[in-house]
mmCIF file of C-alpha atoms in Angstrom:
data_model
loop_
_atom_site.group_PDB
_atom_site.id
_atom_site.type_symbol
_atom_site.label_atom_id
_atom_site.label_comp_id
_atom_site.label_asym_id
_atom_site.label_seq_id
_atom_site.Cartn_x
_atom_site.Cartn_y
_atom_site.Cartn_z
ATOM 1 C CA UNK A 6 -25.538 23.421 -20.994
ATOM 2 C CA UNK A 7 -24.052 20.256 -23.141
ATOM 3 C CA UNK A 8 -21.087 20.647 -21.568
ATOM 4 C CA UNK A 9 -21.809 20.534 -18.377
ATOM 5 C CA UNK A 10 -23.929 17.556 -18.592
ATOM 6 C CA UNK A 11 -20.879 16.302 -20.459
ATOM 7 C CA UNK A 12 -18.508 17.278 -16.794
ATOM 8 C CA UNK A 13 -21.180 15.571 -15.060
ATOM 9 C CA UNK A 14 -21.233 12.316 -16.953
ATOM 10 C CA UNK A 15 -17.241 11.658 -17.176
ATOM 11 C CA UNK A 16 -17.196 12.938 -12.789
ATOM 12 C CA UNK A 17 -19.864 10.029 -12.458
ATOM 13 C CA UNK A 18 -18.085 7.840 -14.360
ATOM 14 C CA UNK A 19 -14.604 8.439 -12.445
ATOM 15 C CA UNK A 20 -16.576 8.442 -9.147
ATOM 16 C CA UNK A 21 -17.813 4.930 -10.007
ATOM 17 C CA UNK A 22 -14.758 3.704 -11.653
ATOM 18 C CA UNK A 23 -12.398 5.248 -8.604
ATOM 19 C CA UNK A 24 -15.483 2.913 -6.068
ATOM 20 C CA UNK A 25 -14.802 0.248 -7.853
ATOM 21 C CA UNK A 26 -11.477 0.241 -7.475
ATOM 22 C CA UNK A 27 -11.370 0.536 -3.711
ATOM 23 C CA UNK A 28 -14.071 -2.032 -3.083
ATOM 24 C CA UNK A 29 -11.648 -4.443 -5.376
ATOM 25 C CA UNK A 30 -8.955 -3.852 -3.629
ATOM 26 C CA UNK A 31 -10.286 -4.175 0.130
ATOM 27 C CA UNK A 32 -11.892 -7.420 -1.078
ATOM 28 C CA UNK A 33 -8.424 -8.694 -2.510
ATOM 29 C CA UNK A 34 -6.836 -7.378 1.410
ATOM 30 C CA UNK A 35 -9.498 -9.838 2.609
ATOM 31 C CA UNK A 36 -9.098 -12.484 0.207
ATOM 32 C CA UNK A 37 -5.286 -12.555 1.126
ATOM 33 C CA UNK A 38 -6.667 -12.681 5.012
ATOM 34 C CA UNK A 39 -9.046 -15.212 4.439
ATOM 35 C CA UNK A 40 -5.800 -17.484 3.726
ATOM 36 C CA UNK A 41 -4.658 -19.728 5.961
ATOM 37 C CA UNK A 42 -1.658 -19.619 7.889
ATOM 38 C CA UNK A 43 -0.205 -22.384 6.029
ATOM 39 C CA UNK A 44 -1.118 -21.160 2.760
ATOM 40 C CA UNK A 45 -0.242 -17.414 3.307
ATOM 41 C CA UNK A 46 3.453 -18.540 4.274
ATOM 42 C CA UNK A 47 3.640 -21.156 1.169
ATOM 43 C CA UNK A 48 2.949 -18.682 -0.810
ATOM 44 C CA UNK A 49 5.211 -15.929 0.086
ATOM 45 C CA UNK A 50 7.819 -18.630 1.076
ATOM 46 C CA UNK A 51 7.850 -19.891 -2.595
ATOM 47 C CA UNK A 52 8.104 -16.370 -3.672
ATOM 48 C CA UNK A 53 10.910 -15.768 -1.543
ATOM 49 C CA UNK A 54 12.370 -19.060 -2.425
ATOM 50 C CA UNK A 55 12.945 -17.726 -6.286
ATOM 51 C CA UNK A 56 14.168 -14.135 -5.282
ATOM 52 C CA UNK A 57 16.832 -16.129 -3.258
ATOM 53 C CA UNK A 58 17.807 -18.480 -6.037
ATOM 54 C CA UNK A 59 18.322 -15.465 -8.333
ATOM 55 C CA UNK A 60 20.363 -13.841 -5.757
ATOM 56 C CA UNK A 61 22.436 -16.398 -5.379
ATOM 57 C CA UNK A 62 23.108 -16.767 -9.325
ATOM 58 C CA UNK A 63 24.150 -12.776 -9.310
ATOM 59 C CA UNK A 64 26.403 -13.434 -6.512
ATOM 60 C CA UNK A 65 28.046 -15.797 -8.284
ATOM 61 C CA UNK A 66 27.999 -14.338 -11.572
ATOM 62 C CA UNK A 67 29.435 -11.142 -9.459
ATOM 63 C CA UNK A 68 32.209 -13.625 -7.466
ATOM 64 C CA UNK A 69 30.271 -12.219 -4.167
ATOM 65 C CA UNK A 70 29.685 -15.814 -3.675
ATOM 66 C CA UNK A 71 30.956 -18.966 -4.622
ATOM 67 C CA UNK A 72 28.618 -21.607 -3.816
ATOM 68 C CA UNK A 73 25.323 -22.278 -3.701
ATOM 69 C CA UNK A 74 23.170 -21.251 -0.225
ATOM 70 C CA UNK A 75 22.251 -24.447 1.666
ATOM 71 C CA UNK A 76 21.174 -26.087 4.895
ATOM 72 C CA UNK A 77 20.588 -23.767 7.560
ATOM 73 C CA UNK A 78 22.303 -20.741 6.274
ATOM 74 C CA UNK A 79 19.316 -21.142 3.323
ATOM 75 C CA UNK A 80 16.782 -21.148 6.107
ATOM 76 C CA UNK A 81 17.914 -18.426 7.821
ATOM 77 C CA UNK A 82 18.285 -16.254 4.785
ATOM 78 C CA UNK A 83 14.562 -17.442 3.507
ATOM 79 C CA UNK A 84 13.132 -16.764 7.127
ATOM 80 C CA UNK A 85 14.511 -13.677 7.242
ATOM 81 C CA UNK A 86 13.465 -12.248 3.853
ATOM 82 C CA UNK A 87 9.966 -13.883 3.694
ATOM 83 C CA UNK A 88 9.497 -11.877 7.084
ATOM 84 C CA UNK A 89 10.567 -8.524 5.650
ATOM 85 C CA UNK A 90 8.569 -9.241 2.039
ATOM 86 C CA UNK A 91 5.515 -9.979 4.224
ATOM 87 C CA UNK A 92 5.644 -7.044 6.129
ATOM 88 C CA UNK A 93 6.476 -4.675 3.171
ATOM 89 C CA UNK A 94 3.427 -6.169 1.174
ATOM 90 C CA UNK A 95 1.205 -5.326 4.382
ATOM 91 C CA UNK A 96 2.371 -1.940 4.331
ATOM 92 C CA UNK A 97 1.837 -1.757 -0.328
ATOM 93 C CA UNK A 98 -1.593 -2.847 0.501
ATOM 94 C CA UNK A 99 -3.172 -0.469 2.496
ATOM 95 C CA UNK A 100 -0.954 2.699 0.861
ATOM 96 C CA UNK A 101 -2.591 1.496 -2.166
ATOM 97 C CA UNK A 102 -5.974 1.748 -0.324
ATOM 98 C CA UNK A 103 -5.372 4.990 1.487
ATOM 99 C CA UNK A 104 -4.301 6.381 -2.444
ATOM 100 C CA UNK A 105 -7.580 4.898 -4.075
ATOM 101 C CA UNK A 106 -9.717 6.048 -1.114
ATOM 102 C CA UNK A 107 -8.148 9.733 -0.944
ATOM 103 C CA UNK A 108 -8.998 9.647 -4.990
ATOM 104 C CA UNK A 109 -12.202 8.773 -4.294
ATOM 105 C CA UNK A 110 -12.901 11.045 -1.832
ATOM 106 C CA UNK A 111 -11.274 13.952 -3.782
ATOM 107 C CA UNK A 112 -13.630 12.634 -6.497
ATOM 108 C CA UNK A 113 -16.926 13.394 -4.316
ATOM 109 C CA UNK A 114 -15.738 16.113 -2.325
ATOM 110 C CA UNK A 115 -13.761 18.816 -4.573
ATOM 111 C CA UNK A 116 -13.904 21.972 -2.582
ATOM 112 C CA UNK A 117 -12.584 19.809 0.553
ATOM 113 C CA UNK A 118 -8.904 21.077 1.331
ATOM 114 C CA UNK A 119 -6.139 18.303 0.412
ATOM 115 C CA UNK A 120 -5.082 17.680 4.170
ATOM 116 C CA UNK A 121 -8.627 17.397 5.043
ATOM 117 C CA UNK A 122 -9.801 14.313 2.874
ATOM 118 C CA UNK A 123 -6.195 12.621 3.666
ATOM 119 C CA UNK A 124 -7.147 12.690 7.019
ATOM 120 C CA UNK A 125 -10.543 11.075 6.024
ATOM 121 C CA UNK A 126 -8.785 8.666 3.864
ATOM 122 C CA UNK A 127 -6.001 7.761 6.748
ATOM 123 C CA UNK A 128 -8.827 7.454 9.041
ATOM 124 C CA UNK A 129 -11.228 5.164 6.865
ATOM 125 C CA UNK A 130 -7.995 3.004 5.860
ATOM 126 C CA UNK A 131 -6.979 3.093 9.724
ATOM 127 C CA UNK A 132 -10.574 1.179 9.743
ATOM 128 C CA UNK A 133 -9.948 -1.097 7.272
ATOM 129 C CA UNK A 134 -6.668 -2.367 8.918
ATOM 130 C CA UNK A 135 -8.811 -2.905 12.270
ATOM 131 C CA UNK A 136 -11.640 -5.080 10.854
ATOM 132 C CA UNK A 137 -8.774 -6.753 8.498
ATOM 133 C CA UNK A 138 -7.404 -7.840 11.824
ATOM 134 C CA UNK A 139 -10.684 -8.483 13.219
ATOM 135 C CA UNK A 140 -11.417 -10.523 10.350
ATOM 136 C CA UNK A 141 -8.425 -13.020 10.966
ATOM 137 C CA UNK A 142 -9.155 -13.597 14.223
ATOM 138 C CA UNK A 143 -11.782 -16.243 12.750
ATOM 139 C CA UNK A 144 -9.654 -17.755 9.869
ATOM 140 C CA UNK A 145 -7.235 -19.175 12.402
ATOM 141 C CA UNK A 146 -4.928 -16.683 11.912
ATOM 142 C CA UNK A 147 -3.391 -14.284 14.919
ATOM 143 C CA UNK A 148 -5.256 -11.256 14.832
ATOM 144 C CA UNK A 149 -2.546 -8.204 16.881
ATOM 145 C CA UNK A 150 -2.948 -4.764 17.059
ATOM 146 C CA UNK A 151 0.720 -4.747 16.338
ATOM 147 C CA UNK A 152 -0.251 -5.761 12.809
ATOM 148 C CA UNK A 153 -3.170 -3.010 12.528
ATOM 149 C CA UNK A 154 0.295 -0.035 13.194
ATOM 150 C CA UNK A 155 2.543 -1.884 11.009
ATOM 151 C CA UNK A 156 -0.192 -1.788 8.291
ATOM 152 C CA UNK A 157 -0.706 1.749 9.157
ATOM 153 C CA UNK A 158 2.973 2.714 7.586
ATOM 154 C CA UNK A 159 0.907 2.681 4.237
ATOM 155 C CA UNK A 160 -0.463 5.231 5.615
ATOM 156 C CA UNK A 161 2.053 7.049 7.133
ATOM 157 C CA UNK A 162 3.904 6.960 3.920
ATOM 158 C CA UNK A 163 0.697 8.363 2.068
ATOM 159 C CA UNK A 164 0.831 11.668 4.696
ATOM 160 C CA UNK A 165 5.032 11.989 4.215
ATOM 161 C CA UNK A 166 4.370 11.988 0.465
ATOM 162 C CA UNK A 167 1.747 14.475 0.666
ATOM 163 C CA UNK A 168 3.647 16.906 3.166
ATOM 164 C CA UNK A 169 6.836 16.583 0.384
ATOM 165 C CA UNK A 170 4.597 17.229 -2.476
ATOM 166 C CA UNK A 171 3.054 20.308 -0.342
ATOM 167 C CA UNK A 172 6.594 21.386 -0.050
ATOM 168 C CA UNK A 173 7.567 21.580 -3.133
ATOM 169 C CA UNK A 174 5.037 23.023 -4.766
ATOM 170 C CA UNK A 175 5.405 26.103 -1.881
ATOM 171 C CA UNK A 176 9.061 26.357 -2.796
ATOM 172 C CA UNK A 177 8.201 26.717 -6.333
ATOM 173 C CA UNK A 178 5.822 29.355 -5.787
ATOM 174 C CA UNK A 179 7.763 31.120 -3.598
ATOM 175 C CA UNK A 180 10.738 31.221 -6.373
ATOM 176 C CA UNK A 181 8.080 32.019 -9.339
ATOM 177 C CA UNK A 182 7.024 34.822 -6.994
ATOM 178 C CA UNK A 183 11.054 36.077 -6.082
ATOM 179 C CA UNK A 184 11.034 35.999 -10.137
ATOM 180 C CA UNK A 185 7.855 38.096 -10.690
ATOM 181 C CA UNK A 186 9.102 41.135 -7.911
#
């Protein structure tokens, strides 16, 4: 009987933990929203300013290059690689949200079947990428639907990794059952 009062206690405490967790990081996804324009971009710009400084040393050290980017090639290449890093971190933060939400929900609902509570998970995150939208419609920021499926590659990505991990595990079965006959 200890023990599973014991079970019971350390479930709760992952249930709450895993909770936290997601309502942490949907409040950081809206933090980031709440952002200006202005400030989202000078942010992500100055990030993107150092990963082009120190890929410009490499090249050099590397003789890819031999002097330093400037002028309007520098724009360009800053443009065109904040765009890409801003996307990409769109896409991290609601994979990381469809992960923590499909732990929670495996948390809660243990007999559910794996595909099952990633649909629930892709579906609740789905949400999440809506109202995010919806949400920066009133911080002066565009609000697109176009944003809401290019967040929703997080999710995507979730679903791939699941079917791969599905697949494998069925191909090891299938050999550890060839090696039982």
């Amino acid at each position: 009987m200890k023990k599973n009062k014991n079970n019971s206690n350390k479930d709760t405490k992952r249930i709450l933990i895993c909770l936290f967790l997601v309502i942490l990081w949907i409040f950081l996804i809206y933090f980031f929203s709440d952002m200006s324009s202005f400030d989202s971009n000078k942010l992500s710009k100055g990030i993107v300013n150092n990963i082009v400084d120190k890929t410009v040393k490499v090249e050099k050290k590397v003789n890819i290059r031999n002097e330093d980017l400037e002028g309007i090639e520098r724009y360009r290449k800053v443009r065109d690689v904040n765009f890409y890093i801003r996307k990409s971190a769109h896409v991290l933060e609601f994979l990381i949200l469809d992960l923590l939400l499909l732990k929670f929900l495996s948390l809660i609902f243990k007999d559910k079947e794996k595909g099952t509570l990633i649909y629930y998970s892709s579906v609740l995150t789905f949400l999440c990428t809506l109202l995010d939208e919806f949400h920066q419609s009133f911080v002066g920021r565009t609000s697109q639907f176009s944003d809401c499926l290019i967040d929703s590659i997080g999710i995507v990505l979730v679903i791939i990794i699941f079917e791969i991990n599905k697949f494998i595990k069925k191909k090891k079965e299938n050999k550890k059952e060839i090696k039982e006959k």
